[in-house]
GROMACS .gro file of C-alpha atoms in nm:
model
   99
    1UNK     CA    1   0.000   0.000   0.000
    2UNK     CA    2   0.116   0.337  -0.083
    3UNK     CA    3  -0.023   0.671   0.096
    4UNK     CA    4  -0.022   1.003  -0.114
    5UNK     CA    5  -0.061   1.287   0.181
    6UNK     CA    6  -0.275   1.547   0.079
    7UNK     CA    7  -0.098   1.896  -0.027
    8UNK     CA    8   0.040   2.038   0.277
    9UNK     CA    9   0.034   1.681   0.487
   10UNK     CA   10   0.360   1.660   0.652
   11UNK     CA   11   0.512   1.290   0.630
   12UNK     CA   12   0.475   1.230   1.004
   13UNK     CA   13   0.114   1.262   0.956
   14UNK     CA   14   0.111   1.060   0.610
   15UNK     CA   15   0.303   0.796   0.864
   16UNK     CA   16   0.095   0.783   1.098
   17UNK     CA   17  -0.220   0.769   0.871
   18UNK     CA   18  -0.068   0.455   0.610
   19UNK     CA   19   0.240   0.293   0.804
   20UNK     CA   20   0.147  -0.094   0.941
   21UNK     CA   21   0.222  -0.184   1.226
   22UNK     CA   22   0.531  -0.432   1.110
   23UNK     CA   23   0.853  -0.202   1.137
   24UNK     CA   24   0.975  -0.466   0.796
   25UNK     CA   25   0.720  -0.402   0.573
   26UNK     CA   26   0.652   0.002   0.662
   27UNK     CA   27   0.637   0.272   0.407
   28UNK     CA   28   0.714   0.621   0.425
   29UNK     CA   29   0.713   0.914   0.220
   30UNK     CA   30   1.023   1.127   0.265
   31UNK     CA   31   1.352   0.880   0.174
   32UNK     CA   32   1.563   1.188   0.285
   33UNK     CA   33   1.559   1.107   0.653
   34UNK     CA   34   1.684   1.479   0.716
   35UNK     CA   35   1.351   1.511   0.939
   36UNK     CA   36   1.400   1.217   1.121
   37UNK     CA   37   1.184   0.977   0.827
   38UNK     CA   38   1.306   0.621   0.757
   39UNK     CA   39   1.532   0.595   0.465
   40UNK     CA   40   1.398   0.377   0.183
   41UNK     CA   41   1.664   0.065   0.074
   42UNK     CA   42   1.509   0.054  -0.226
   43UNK     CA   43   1.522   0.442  -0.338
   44UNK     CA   44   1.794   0.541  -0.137
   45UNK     CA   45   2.068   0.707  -0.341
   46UNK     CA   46   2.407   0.652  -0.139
   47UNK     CA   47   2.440   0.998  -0.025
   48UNK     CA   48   2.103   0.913   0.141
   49UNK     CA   49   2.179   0.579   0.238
   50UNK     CA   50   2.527   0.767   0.441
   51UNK     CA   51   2.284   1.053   0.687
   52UNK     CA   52   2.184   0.731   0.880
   53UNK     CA   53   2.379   0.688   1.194
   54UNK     CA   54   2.603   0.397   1.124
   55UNK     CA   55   2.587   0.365   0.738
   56UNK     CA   56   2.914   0.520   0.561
   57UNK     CA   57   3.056   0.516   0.231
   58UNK     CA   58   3.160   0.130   0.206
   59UNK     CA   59   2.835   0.011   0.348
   60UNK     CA   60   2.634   0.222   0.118
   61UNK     CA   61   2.783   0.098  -0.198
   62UNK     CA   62   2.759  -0.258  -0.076
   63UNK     CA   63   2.397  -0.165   0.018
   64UNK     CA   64   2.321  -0.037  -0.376
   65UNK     CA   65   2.549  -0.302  -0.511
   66UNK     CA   66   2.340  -0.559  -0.302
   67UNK     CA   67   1.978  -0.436  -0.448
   68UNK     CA   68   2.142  -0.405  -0.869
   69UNK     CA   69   2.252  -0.726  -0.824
   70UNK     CA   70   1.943  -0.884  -0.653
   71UNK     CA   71   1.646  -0.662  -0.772
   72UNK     CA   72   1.464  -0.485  -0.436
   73UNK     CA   73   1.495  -0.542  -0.111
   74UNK     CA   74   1.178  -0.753  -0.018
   75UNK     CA   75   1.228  -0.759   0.382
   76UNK     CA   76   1.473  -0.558   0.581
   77UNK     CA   77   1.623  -0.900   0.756
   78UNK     CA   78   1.829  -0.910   0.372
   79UNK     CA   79   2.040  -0.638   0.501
   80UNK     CA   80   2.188  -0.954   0.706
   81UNK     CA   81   2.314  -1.117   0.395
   82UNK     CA   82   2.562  -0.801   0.309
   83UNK     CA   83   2.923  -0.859   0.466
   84UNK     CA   84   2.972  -0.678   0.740
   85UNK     CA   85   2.627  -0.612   0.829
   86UNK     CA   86   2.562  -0.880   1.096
   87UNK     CA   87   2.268  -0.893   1.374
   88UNK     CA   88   2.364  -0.639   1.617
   89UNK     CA   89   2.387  -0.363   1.347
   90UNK     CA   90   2.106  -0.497   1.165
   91UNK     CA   91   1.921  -0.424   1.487
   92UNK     CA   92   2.085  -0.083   1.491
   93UNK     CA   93   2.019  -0.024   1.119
   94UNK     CA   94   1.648  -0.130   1.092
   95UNK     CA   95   1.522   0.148   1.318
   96UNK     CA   96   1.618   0.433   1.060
   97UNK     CA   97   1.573   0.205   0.694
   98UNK     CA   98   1.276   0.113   0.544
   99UNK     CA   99   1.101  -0.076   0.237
   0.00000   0.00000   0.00000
């Protein structure tokens, strides 16, 4: 499901209105996460994909290398099958990413 806010909706509103309650499967509006949104794997550009707190360069191209060779991320749990990303920063990660 995909929620279009209404002009002048602001995201957190459009989140609160569309986003399930399963953190894995949650959609947002904003992929920026400059106000604090959830990042979107499967949009994210790397520059993106580096403003959340423990993604930086070489993680972010593994991330985009990841989803060109494998299509879109279907569940955030894939993040576990990049190297380097194990499940403690998977748990970290997940909090700020989205699909």
């Amino acid at each position: 499901m995909i929620y279009v806010p209404k002009q002048g909706a602001t995201a957190t509103s459009a989140q609160t209105a569309a986003a399930p309650a399963d953190p894995q499967t949650s959609l947002t509006v904003n992929a920026s996460g400059a106000n604090g949104s959830k990042v979107n794997l499967n949009t994210a550009t790397k520059e993106q994909l580096m403003q959340v707190d423990g993604i930086g360069d070489k993680k972010a191209t593994k991330i985009i290398e990841y989803r060109q060779q494998h299509g879109s991320f279907k569940q955030l749990s894939e993040l576990k099958d990049i190297s380097g990303i194990g499940d403690k920063t998977y748990q970290k990660l997940s909090k700020s990413l989205t699909i």
